[in-house]
Short mmCIF file of C-alpha atoms in Angstrom, two decimals:
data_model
loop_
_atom_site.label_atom_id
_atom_site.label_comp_id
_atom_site.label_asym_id
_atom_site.label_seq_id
_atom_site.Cartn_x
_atom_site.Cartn_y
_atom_site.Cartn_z
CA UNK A 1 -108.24 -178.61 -106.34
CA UNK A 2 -105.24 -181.35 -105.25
CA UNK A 3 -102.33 -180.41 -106.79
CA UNK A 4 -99.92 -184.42 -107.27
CA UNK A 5 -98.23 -183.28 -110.30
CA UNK A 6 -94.03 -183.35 -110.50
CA UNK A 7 -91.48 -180.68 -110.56
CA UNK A 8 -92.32 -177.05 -109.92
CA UNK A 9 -96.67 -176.26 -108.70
CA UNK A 10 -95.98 -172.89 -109.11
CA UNK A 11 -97.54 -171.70 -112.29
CA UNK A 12 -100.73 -174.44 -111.96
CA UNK A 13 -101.21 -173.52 -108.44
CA UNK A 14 -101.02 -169.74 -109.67
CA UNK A 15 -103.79 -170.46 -112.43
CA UNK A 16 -106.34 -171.90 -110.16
CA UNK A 17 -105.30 -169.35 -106.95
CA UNK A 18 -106.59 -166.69 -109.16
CA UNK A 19 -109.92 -167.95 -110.61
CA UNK A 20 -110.85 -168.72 -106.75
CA UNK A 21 -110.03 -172.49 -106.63
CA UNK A 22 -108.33 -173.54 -103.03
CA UNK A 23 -105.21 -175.68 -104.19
CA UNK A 24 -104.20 -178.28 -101.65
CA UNK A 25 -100.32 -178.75 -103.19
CA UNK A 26 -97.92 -181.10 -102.91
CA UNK A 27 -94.09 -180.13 -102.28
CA UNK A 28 -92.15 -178.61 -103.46
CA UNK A 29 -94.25 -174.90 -103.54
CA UNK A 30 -91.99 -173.61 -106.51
CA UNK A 31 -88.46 -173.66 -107.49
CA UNK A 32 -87.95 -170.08 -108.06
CA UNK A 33 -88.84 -167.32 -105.22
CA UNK A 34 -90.39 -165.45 -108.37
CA UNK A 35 -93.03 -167.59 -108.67
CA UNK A 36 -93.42 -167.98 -104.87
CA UNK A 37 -94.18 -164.04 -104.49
CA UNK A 38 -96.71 -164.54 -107.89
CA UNK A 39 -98.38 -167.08 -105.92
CA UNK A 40 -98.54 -164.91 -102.55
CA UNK A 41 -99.82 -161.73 -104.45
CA UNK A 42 -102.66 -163.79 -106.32
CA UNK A 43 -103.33 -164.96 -102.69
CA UNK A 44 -103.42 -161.54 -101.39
CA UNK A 45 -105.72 -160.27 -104.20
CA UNK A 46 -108.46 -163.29 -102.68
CA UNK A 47 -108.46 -161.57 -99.33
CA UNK A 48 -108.78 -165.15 -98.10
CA UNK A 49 -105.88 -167.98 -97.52
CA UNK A 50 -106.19 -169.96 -100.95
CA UNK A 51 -103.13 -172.91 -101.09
CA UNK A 52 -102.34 -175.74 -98.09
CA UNK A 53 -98.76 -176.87 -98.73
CA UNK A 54 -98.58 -180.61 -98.44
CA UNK A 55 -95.80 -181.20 -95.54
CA UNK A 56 -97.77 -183.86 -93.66
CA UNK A 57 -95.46 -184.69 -90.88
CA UNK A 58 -96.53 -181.15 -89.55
CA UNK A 59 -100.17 -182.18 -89.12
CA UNK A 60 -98.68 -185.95 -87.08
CA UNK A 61 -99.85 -185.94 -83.34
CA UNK A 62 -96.21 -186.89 -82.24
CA UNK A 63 -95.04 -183.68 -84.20
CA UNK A 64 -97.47 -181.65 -82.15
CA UNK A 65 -96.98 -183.10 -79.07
CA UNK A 66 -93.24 -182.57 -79.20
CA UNK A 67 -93.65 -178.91 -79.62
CA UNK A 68 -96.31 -178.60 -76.76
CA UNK A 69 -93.96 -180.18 -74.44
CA UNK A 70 -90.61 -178.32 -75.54
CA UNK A 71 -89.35 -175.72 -73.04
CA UNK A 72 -88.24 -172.04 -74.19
CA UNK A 73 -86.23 -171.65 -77.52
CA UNK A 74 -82.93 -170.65 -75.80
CA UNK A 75 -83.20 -174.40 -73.53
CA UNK A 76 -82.83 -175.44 -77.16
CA UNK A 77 -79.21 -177.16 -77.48
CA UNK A 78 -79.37 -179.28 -80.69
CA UNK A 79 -81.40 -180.30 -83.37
CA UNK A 80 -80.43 -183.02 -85.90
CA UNK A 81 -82.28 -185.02 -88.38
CA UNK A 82 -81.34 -188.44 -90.52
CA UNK A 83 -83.31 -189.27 -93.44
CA UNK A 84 -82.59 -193.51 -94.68
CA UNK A 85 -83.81 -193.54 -97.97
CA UNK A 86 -84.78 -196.61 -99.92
CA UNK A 87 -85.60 -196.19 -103.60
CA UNK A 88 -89.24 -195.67 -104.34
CA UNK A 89 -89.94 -198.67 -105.81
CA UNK A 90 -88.39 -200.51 -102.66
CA UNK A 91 -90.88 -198.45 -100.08
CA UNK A 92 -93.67 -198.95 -102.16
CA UNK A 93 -92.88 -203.46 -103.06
CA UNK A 94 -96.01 -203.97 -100.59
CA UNK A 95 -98.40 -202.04 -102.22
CA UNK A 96 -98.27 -204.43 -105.76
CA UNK A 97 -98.97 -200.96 -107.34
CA UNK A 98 -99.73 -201.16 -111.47
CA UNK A 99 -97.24 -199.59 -113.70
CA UNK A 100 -97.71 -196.04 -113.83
CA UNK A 101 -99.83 -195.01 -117.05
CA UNK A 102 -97.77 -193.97 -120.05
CA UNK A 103 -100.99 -191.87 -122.05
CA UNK A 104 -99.88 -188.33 -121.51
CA UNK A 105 -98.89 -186.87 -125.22
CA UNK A 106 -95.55 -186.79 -125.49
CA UNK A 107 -96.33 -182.87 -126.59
CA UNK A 108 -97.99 -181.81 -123.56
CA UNK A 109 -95.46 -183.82 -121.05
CA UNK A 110 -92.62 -181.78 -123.03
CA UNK A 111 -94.63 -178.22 -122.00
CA UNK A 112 -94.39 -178.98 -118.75
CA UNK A 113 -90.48 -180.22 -118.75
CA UNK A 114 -89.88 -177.07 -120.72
CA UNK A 115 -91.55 -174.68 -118.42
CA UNK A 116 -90.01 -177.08 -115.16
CA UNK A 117 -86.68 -176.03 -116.87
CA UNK A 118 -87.24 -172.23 -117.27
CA UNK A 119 -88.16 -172.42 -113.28
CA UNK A 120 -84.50 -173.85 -112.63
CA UNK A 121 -82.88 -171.42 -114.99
CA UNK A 122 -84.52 -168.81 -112.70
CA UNK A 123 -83.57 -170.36 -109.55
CA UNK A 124 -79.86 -171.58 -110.24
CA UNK A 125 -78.76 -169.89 -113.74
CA UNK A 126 -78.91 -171.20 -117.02
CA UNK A 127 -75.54 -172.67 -117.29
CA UNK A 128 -76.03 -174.83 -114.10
CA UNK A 129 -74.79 -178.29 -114.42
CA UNK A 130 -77.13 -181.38 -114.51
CA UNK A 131 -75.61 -182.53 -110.90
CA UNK A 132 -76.74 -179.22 -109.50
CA UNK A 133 -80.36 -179.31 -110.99
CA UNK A 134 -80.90 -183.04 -110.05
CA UNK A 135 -79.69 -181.89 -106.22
CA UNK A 136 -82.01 -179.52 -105.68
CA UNK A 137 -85.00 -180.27 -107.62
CA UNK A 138 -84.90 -184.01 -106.67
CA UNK A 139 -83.18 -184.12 -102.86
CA UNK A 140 -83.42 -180.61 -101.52
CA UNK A 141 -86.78 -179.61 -103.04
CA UNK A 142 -88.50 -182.93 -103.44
CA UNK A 143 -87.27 -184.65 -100.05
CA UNK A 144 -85.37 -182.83 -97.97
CA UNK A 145 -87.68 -179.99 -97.77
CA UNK A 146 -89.64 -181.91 -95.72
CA UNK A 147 -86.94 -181.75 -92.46
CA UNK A 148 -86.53 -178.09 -93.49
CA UNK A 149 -90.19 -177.58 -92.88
CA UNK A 150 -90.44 -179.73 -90.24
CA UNK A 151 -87.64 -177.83 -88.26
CA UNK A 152 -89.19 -174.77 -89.12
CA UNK A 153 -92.70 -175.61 -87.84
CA UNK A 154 -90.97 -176.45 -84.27
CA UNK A 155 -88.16 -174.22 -83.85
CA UNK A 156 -88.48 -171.31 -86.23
CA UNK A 157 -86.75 -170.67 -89.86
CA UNK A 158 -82.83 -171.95 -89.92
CA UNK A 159 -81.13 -168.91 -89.27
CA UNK A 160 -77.69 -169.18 -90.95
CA UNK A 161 -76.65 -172.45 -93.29
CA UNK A 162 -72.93 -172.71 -92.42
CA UNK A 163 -71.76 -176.17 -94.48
CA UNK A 164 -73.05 -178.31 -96.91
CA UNK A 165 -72.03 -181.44 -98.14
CA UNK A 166 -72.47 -184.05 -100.52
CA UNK A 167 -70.57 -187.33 -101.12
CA UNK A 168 -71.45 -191.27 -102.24
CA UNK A 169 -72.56 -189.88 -105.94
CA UNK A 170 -72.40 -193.87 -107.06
CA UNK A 171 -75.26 -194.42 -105.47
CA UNK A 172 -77.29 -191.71 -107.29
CA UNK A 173 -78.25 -188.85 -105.82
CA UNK A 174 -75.99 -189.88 -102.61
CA UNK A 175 -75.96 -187.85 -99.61
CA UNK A 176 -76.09 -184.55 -98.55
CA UNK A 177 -75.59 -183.33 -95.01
CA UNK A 178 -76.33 -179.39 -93.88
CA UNK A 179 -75.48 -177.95 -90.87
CA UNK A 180 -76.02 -174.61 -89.27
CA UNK A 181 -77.41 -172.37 -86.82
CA UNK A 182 -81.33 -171.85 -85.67
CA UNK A 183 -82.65 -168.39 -84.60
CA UNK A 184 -81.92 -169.17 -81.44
CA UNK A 185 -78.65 -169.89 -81.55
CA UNK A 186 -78.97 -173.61 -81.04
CA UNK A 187 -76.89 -175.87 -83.64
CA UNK A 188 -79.00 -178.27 -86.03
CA UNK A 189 -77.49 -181.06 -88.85
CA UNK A 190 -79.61 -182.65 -91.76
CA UNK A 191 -78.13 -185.92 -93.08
CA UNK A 192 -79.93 -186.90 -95.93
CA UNK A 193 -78.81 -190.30 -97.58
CA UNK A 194 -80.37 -192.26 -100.39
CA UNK A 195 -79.39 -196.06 -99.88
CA UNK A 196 -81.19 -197.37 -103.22
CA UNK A 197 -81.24 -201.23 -101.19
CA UNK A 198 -81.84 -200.13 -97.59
CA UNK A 199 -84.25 -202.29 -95.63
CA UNK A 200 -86.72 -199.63 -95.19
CA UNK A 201 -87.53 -196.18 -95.20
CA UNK A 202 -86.69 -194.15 -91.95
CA UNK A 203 -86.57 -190.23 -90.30
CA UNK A 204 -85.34 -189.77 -86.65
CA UNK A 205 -85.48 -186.17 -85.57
CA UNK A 206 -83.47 -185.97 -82.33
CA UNK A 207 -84.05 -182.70 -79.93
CA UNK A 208 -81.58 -182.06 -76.81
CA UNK A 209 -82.49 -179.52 -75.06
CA UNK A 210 -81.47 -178.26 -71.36
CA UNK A 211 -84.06 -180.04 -69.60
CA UNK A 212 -83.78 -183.21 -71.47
CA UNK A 213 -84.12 -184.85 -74.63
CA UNK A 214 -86.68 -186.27 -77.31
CA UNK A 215 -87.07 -187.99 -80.50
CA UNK A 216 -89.27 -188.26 -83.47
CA UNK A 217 -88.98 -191.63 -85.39
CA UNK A 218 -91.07 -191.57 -88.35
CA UNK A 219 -91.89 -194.81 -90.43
CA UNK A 220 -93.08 -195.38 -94.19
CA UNK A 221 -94.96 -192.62 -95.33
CA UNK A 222 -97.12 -194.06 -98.05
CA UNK A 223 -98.37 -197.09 -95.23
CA UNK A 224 -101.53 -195.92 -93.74
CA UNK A 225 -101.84 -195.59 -90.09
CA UNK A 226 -97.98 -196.53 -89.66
CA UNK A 227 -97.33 -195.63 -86.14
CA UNK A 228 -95.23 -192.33 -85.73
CA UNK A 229 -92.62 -192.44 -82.31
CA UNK A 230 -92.14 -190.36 -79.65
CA UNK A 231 -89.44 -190.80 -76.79
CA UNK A 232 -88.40 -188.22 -74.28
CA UNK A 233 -86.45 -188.40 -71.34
CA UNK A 234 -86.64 -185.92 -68.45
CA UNK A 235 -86.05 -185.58 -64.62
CA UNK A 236 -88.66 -186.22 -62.16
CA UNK A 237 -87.27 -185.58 -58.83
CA UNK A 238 -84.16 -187.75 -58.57
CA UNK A 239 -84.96 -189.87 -61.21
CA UNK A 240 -85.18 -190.36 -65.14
CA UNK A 241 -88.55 -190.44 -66.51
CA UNK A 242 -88.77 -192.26 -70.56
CA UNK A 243 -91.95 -192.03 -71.80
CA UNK A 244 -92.81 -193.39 -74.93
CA UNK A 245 -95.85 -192.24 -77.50
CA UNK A 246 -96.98 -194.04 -80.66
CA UNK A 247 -99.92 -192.44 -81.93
CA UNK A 248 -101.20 -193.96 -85.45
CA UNK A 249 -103.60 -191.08 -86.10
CA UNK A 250 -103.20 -190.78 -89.92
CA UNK A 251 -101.24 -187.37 -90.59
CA UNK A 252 -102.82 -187.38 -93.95
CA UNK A 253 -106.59 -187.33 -92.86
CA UNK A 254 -105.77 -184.70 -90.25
CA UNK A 255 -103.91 -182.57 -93.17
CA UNK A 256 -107.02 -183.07 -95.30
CA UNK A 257 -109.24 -181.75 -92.19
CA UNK A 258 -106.90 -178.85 -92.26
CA UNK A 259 -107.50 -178.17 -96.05
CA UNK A 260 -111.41 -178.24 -95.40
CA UNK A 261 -111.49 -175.78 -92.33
CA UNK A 262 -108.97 -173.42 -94.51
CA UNK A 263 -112.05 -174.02 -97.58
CA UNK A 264 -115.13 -173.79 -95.53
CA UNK A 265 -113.65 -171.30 -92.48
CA UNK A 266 -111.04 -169.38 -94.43
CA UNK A 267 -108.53 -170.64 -91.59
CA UNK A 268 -105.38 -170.53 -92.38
CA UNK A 269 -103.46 -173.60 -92.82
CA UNK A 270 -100.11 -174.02 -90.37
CA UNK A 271 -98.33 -174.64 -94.11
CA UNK A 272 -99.37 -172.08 -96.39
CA UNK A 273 -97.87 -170.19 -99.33
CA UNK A 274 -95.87 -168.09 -96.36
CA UNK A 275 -94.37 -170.99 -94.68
CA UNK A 276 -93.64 -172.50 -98.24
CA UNK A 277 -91.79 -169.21 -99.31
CA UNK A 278 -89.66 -169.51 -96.33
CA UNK A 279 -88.84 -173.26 -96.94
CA UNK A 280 -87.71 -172.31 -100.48
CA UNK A 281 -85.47 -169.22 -99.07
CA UNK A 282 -83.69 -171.45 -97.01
CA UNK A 283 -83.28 -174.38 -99.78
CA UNK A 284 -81.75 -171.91 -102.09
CA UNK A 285 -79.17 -170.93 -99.28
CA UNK A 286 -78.25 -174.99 -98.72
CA UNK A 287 -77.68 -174.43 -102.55
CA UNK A 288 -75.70 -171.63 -102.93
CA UNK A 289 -73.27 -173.47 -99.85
CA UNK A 290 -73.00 -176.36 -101.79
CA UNK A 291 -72.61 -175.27 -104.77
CA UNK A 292 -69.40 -172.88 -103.40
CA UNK A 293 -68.41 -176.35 -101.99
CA UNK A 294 -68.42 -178.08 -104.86
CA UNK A 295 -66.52 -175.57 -107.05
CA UNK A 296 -69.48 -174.85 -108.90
CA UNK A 297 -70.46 -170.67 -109.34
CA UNK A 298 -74.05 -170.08 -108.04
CA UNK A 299 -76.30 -168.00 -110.39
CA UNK A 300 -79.95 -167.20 -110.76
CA UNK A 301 -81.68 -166.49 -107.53
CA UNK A 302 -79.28 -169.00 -105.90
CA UNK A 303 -76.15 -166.58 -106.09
CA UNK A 304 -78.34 -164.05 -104.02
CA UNK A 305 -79.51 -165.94 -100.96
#
């Protein structure tokens, strides 16, 4: 089963997890940690890994060969990431896509908004403004999770979240920058910025480590086979060394291999319901920061993470 819908996958995911049906889901896992631990109990009840979480960029070559050629976690200085993000409809101008369909009752698409919204009452209180749902449904769930998870995948889970921000609200969502600590010890900033008229889409993930440095520059990520950058720079005896990789394997395809060997070889996937529980953890701490930053009390599962 491939999971595409909106908001929250944790109840449909749930559903199919438990008559046997592998989910391949996109992000975001959940919004509540409740229904991340349903999910992970169904799971457990299988005996067998049953959901792939759909963070592509972890399945990229570049992605891979970065953490190959990283040295030990404590030669780790600094990790940052900046996310330039275009509206949708500006990333996706080449594709000349049809409007989407409008057929789905308006009963049914109300069921799911309904249950979407007893998810967020869970996960930030009931009385939560509308600014602080949008934030972390739409930016910290449904994009920014991404750098969370990619960060994860490389250098272990974010250890403390120390200062949020969020600022340029006329240009709806904005931007939203997190810094903070990894496990081991080394400092790490998000920037996050949505730029509705920005040229094009771009993520640079920059590493600087004791021995060096490298970078990830990631392109569009609905065009096909759109090369994904890797840059390091190192010594080599009394000189600098730059190399330069752009591999246009198609993180996608490889994720989609990855879904089949966890089907037919019960492997499990590098981004399961584990990894996604994690990823949530740490979005509801980015929350609970901002939300003390903003004036705003944090309730629900937020207030306790």
């Amino acid at each position: 089963m491939v999971l595409l819908t909106s908001g929250s996958h944790g109840t449909d995911a749930l559903a199919a997890i438990r008559q046997g049906v592998p989910v391949l889901c996109e992000k975001p896992l959940a919004y509540s940690v409740r229904e991340a631990e349903e999910l992970r109990a169904a799971e457990e009840a299988q005996g067998r890994p049953m959901l792939l979480l759909g963070y592509m960029k972890e399945y990229d070559p570049a992605v891979l060969a970065l953490g190959s050629s990283l040295p030990p976690a404590e030669g780790v200085r600094y990790v940052g990431v900046e996310v330039l993000h275009p509206s949708g409809a500006s990333q996706l101008a080449y594709a000349n896509l049809r409007p989407a369909a409008g057929d789905v009752p308006a009963e049914a698409l109300a069921r799911f908004r309904d249950a979407d919204r007893a998810h967020l009452d869970a996960a930030l209180g009931g009385e939560a403004p509308d600014l602080a749902r949008r934030l972390y449904a739409n930016v910290v769930l449904g994009s920014l999770i991404h750098d969370i998870a990619l960060v994860r995948s490389l250098f272990g889970p974010l250890r403390t979240v120390e200062a949020v921000r969020h600022w340029a609200p006329q240009d709806d969502p904005g931007s939203i920058e997190v810094a903070g600590t990894l496990g081991s010890g080394a400092r790490f900033h998000l920037n996050w910025h949505y730029m509705a008229d920005y040229p094009e889409y771009r993520e640079t993930v920059t590493v600087h480590h004791t021995e060096g440095s490298a970078e990830l520059t990631f392109g569009v990520p609905y065009l096909l086979n759109s090369p994904t950058r890797l840059r390091t720079v190192e010594r080599e005896g009394v000189g600098v060394v730059v190399r330069e990789r752009n591999d246009v394997t198609e993180a996608f395809e490889t994720e989609w291999e990855a879904f089949h060997a966890m089907v037919t070889q019960k492997q499990p996937p590098p981004t399961g319901i584990p990894e996604g529980t994690t990823d949530l953890r740490t979005a509801q701490k980015i929350m609970r920061v901002l939300l003390d930053g903003m004036g705003m009390e944090a309730a629900g599962e937020v207030a306790g993470a």
